[in-house]
Amino acid sequence: MVTNDFWLERWQAGRIGFHRDEVNPWLTQYWPQVARGAKVLVPLCGKSADLLWLANQGYDVTGVELSPMAVVQFFGDNDLTYQTEQVGHLKIHQAHDLPLRIVEGDYFDFDETGFDACYDRAAMVAMPEEKREQYVQHTKQRLQAGASLLLITLSYDGEQAGPPFSVLDDEVQELWGEWIRKLASEDLLQLDERYQGAERSFYEESVWRITGQ
Ligand SMILES: C[S@@+](CC[C@H](N)C(=O)[O-])C[C@H]1O[C@@H](n2cnc3c(N)ncnc32)[C@H](O)[C@@H]1O
């Protein structure tokens, strides 16, 4: 079962193979045109370098993350100072010198609205099937009408016990709706031997976008 404790324990044990030190190349290539100063939501953000890239583009960035270790490591690794405020169940960590904050807590307790854009890498695919629809609905409720989205998903065949889960194209389209478009995909089996071995014929990463008005 993928519970909150599952993720907290992974951070405790340093089992964070999903983390990349570099900015995600799909993000820099496909981020939609969004006005500077716009409010950008990054659900399940980990300690991703993508947060910093977005803040450096001039957006007002909010990441949401369960693990306090991820938060401490993000600010520490990037030499950022910050201040913390407790608001209900959540802790809000605001960077001093950048328009960037990480909200520490369960994403489903985060109820702010009015975001202009959302960046999801390894978040929707971290949700088990039974919570995925709730995750997408919760995210849509955080966004303004006409908001933009950049989404990176995975789909694969063969067995895999835990996350990232395989999310097929039909499910992405059904949950996100008619305005989502697939921009690119890449079969990681061909590119990276880490994905080989298990009995599969594909392990595909796809990039999706909703271009807001
Ligand atoms: C697969 S990782 C992806 C992290 C990040 N997006 C990246 O690209 O590196 C999923 C992250 O979501 C966090 N997480 C899982 N469930 C959560 C929840 N309900 N609320 C907030 N964060 C959650 C985990 O702690 C983990 O850091």
Tab-separated table of C-alpha atoms and ligand atoms in Angstrom:
chain	number	residue	atom	x	y	z
A	1	MET	CA	0.000	0.000	0.000
A	2	VAL	CA	1.308	3.431	-0.910
A	3	THR	CA	0.532	5.381	2.239
A	4	ASN	CA	2.028	8.633	3.477
A	5	ASP	CA	4.284	6.534	5.728
A	6	PHE	CA	5.590	4.716	2.666
A	7	TRP	CA	6.912	8.035	1.292
A	8	LEU	CA	8.201	9.310	4.634
A	9	GLU	CA	10.130	6.058	5.101
A	10	ARG	CA	11.589	6.279	1.617
A	11	TRP	CA	12.938	9.734	2.377
A	12	GLN	CA	14.275	8.511	5.745
A	13	ALA	CA	16.070	5.622	4.043
A	14	GLY	CA	17.355	7.818	1.191
A	15	ARG	CA	15.463	5.692	-1.353
A	16	ILE	CA	14.753	8.591	-3.681
A	17	GLY	CA	15.713	7.180	-7.062
A	18	PHE	CA	13.097	9.466	-8.641
A	19	HIS	CA	15.152	12.565	-7.795
A	20	ARG	CA	17.260	14.216	-10.493
A	21	ASP	CA	19.855	16.862	-9.719
A	22	GLU	CA	19.385	18.472	-13.137
A	23	VAL	CA	16.404	20.496	-14.322
A	24	ASN	CA	14.042	18.282	-16.306
A	25	PRO	CA	14.664	18.821	-20.040
A	26	TRP	CA	10.961	18.387	-20.863
A	27	LEU	CA	10.218	21.316	-18.545
A	28	THR	CA	12.592	23.720	-20.263
A	29	GLN	CA	11.492	22.554	-23.702
A	30	TYR	CA	7.726	22.459	-23.250
A	31	TRP	CA	6.796	24.840	-20.438
A	32	PRO	CA	3.817	26.840	-21.797
A	33	GLN	CA	3.806	30.591	-22.240
A	34	VAL	CA	2.765	31.894	-18.862
A	35	ALA	CA	3.155	35.519	-17.799
A	36	ARG	CA	5.902	36.383	-15.318
A	37	GLY	CA	4.544	36.675	-11.802
A	38	ALA	CA	1.956	33.948	-12.407
A	39	LYS	CA	1.229	31.560	-9.546
A	40	VAL	CA	2.622	28.113	-10.353
A	41	LEU	CA	1.685	25.003	-8.358
A	42	VAL	CA	4.038	22.001	-8.148
A	43	PRO	CA	2.234	19.138	-6.374
A	44	LEU	CA	4.337	16.411	-4.728
A	45	CYS	CA	7.465	18.403	-5.487
A	46	GLY	CA	10.131	16.431	-3.585
A	47	LYS	CA	13.346	18.486	-3.636
A	48	SER	CA	13.206	18.996	-7.359
A	49	ALA	CA	15.564	21.424	-9.104
A	50	ASP	CA	12.576	22.237	-11.313
A	51	LEU	CA	11.188	24.409	-8.506
A	52	LEU	CA	14.231	26.635	-8.754
A	53	TRP	CA	14.068	26.826	-12.546
A	54	LEU	CA	10.439	27.968	-12.353
A	55	ALA	CA	11.199	30.568	-9.667
A	56	ASN	CA	14.113	31.862	-11.746
A	57	GLN	CA	11.722	32.411	-14.668
A	58	GLY	CA	9.947	34.926	-12.443
A	59	TYR	CA	6.972	32.828	-11.338
A	60	ASP	CA	5.508	32.763	-7.870
A	61	VAL	CA	6.133	29.079	-7.117
A	62	THR	CA	4.397	26.856	-4.558
A	63	GLY	CA	5.546	23.264	-4.117
A	64	VAL	CA	3.643	20.862	-1.880
A	65	GLU	CA	5.519	17.989	-0.264
A	66	LEU	CA	4.878	15.527	2.540
A	67	SER	CA	8.428	14.925	3.701
A	68	PRO	CA	10.207	17.391	6.018
A	69	MET	CA	13.505	15.821	4.883
A	70	ALA	CA	12.800	16.825	1.292
A	71	VAL	CA	12.128	20.389	2.409
A	72	VAL	CA	15.292	20.694	4.500
A	73	GLN	CA	17.409	19.139	1.749
A	74	PHE	CA	15.914	21.383	-0.945
A	75	PHE	CA	16.698	24.608	0.896
A	76	GLY	CA	20.052	23.312	2.182
A	77	ASP	CA	21.291	21.968	-1.164
A	78	ASN	CA	20.421	25.261	-2.844
A	79	ASP	CA	21.849	27.502	-0.099
A	80	LEU	CA	18.510	29.191	0.411
A	81	THR	CA	17.373	30.651	3.703
A	82	TYR	CA	13.685	30.553	4.571
A	83	GLN	CA	11.137	31.149	7.264
A	84	THR	CA	8.448	28.769	8.446
A	85	GLU	CA	4.877	29.353	9.512
A	86	GLN	CA	2.417	26.730	10.765
A	87	VAL	CA	-1.045	27.044	9.211
A	88	GLY	CA	-3.411	24.339	10.428
A	89	HIS	CA	-1.978	20.944	9.474
A	90	LEU	CA	0.516	22.488	7.079
A	91	LYS	CA	3.921	24.137	7.461
A	92	ILE	CA	4.687	26.876	4.989
A	93	HIS	CA	8.375	27.392	4.239
A	94	GLN	CA	8.959	30.638	2.355
A	95	ALA	CA	12.349	31.352	0.765
A	96	HIS	CA	13.810	34.734	1.685
A	97	ASP	CA	15.271	35.753	-1.653
A	98	LEU	CA	13.073	34.006	-4.183
A	99	PRO	CA	9.333	33.867	-4.930
A	100	LEU	CA	9.255	30.246	-3.811
A	101	ARG	CA	7.672	28.342	-0.962
A	102	ILE	CA	7.223	24.714	-0.076
A	103	VAL	CA	4.092	23.733	1.762
A	104	GLU	CA	4.922	20.737	3.937
A	105	GLY	CA	2.063	18.319	4.539
A	106	ASP	CA	-0.478	16.131	2.832
A	107	TYR	CA	-1.439	17.518	-0.569
A	108	PHE	CA	-5.070	16.656	0.127
A	109	ASP	CA	-5.026	19.073	3.088
A	110	PHE	CA	-3.792	21.895	0.845
A	111	ASP	CA	-6.808	23.962	-0.151
A	112	GLU	CA	-5.487	27.195	-1.675
A	113	THR	CA	-6.953	28.100	-5.037
A	114	GLY	CA	-6.249	30.535	-7.870
A	115	PHE	CA	-3.094	29.023	-9.409
A	116	ASP	CA	-2.391	30.062	-13.014
A	117	ALA	CA	-0.352	27.014	-13.963
A	118	CYS	CA	0.681	23.597	-12.690
A	119	TYR	CA	3.771	21.441	-13.245
A	120	ASP	CA	3.442	17.721	-12.529
A	121	ARG	CA	6.475	15.485	-12.915
A	122	ALA	CA	6.222	12.111	-11.135
A	123	ALA	CA	3.215	13.244	-9.094
A	124	MET	CA	0.148	11.825	-10.868
A	125	VAL	CA	2.111	8.623	-11.516
A	126	ALA	CA	3.034	8.449	-7.805
A	127	MET	CA	-0.662	8.130	-6.952
A	128	PRO	CA	-2.072	4.589	-6.773
A	129	GLU	CA	-4.967	3.906	-9.102
A	130	GLU	CA	-7.622	4.291	-6.406
A	131	LYS	CA	-6.424	7.826	-5.532
A	132	ARG	CA	-5.575	9.099	-8.999
A	133	GLU	CA	-8.958	10.556	-9.869
A	134	GLN	CA	-9.122	12.290	-6.479
A	135	TYR	CA	-5.629	13.678	-7.105
A	136	VAL	CA	-6.574	15.147	-10.479
A	137	GLN	CA	-9.852	16.600	-9.171
A	138	HIS	CA	-8.053	18.123	-6.185
A	139	THR	CA	-5.450	19.659	-8.517
A	140	LYS	CA	-8.074	21.049	-10.906
A	141	GLN	CA	-9.804	22.698	-7.948
A	142	ARG	CA	-6.583	24.539	-7.097
A	143	LEU	CA	-6.329	26.037	-10.609
A	144	GLN	CA	-7.991	29.074	-12.153
A	145	ALA	CA	-10.263	28.584	-15.131
A	146	GLY	CA	-8.013	28.619	-18.199
A	147	ALA	CA	-4.879	27.591	-16.274
A	148	SER	CA	-1.961	25.888	-18.025
A	149	LEU	CA	-0.579	22.462	-17.177
A	150	LEU	CA	2.618	20.604	-18.012
A	151	LEU	CA	2.369	16.922	-17.079
A	152	ILE	CA	4.936	14.129	-17.406
A	153	THR	CA	3.623	10.567	-17.164
A	154	LEU	CA	4.885	7.011	-17.547
A	155	SER	CA	3.275	4.001	-19.126
A	156	TYR	CA	4.691	0.499	-19.293
A	157	ASP	CA	3.741	-3.137	-19.497
A	158	GLY	CA	4.925	-5.933	-17.210
A	159	GLU	CA	4.755	-6.140	-13.445
A	160	GLN	CA	5.899	-3.412	-11.063
A	161	ALA	CA	4.841	-3.489	-7.441
A	162	GLY	CA	5.174	0.157	-6.425
A	163	PRO	CA	5.360	3.669	-7.883
A	164	PRO	CA	5.813	5.075	-10.438
A	165	PHE	CA	2.577	3.561	-11.665
A	166	SER	CA	1.768	3.066	-15.299
A	167	VAL	CA	-0.864	5.555	-16.479
A	168	LEU	CA	-2.154	4.934	-19.972
A	169	ASP	CA	-3.067	7.683	-22.432
A	170	ASP	CA	-6.818	7.076	-22.147
A	171	GLU	CA	-6.699	7.640	-18.400
A	172	VAL	CA	-4.757	10.904	-18.776
A	173	GLN	CA	-7.278	12.152	-21.318
A	174	GLU	CA	-10.292	11.013	-19.351
A	175	LEU	CA	-9.132	12.588	-16.078
A	176	TRP	CA	-7.664	15.828	-17.447
A	177	GLY	CA	-10.244	16.394	-20.150
A	178	GLU	CA	-10.475	17.389	-23.760
A	179	TRP	CA	-7.913	20.229	-23.756
A	180	ILE	CA	-4.916	18.117	-22.869
A	181	ARG	CA	-2.485	17.345	-25.693
A	182	LYS	CA	0.370	14.872	-25.856
A	183	LEU	CA	3.472	16.701	-27.086
A	184	ALA	CA	6.187	14.078	-26.991
A	185	SER	CA	7.092	10.638	-25.759
A	186	GLU	CA	10.201	8.569	-25.429
A	187	ASP	CA	10.680	4.851	-24.798
A	188	LEU	CA	13.116	4.732	-21.881
A	189	LEU	CA	13.775	1.013	-22.515
A	190	GLN	CA	15.769	2.013	-25.559
A	191	LEU	CA	17.691	4.744	-23.754
A	192	ASP	CA	18.546	3.582	-20.287
A	193	GLU	CA	19.563	0.138	-19.093
A	194	ARG	CA	18.021	0.763	-15.648
A	195	TYR	CA	14.618	0.166	-17.220
A	196	GLN	CA	15.628	-3.058	-18.936
A	197	GLY	CA	15.548	-6.470	-17.271
A	198	ALA	CA	11.918	-6.703	-16.206
A	199	GLU	CA	9.802	-8.485	-18.784
A	200	ARG	CA	8.452	-5.559	-20.703
A	201	SER	CA	8.196	-4.343	-24.220
A	202	PHE	CA	7.899	-0.621	-23.475
A	203	TYR	CA	8.496	1.920	-20.701
A	204	GLU	CA	7.374	5.190	-22.124
A	205	GLU	CA	7.632	8.672	-20.711
A	206	SER	CA	5.134	11.156	-22.160
A	207	VAL	CA	4.769	14.910	-21.971
A	208	TRP	CA	1.313	16.470	-21.923
A	209	ARG	CA	0.181	20.060	-21.903
A	210	ILE	CA	-2.910	22.128	-21.450
A	211	THR	CA	-2.286	25.572	-22.865
A	212	GLY	CA	-4.346	28.049	-20.911
A	213	GLN	CA	-5.956	31.233	-22.132
B	1	LIG	C1	7.950	10.259	-7.144
B	1	LIG	S1	8.283	11.568	-6.066
B	1	LIG	C2	8.394	12.941	-7.200
B	1	LIG	C3	9.015	14.165	-6.607
B	1	LIG	C4	9.230	15.323	-7.589
B	1	LIG	N1	8.019	15.686	-8.301
B	1	LIG	C5	10.359	15.048	-8.554
B	1	LIG	O1	10.141	15.141	-9.765
B	1	LIG	O2	11.476	14.758	-8.089
B	1	LIG	C6	6.743	11.831	-5.254
B	1	LIG	C7	6.836	12.771	-4.073
B	1	LIG	O3	5.534	13.020	-3.572
B	1	LIG	C8	5.563	13.066	-2.171
B	1	LIG	N2	4.194	12.722	-1.742
B	1	LIG	C9	3.578	11.528	-1.855
B	1	LIG	N3	2.311	11.596	-1.412
B	1	LIG	C10	2.107	12.888	-1.014
B	1	LIG	C11	1.000	13.589	-0.462
B	1	LIG	N4	-0.168	12.986	-0.218
B	1	LIG	N5	1.145	14.902	-0.201
B	1	LIG	C12	2.331	15.540	-0.435
B	1	LIG	N6	3.417	14.920	-0.955
B	1	LIG	C13	3.309	13.603	-1.238
B	1	LIG	C14	6.634	12.064	-1.777
B	1	LIG	O4	7.192	12.321	-0.505
B	1	LIG	C15	7.651	12.252	-2.908
B	1	LIG	O5	8.628	13.204	-2.563
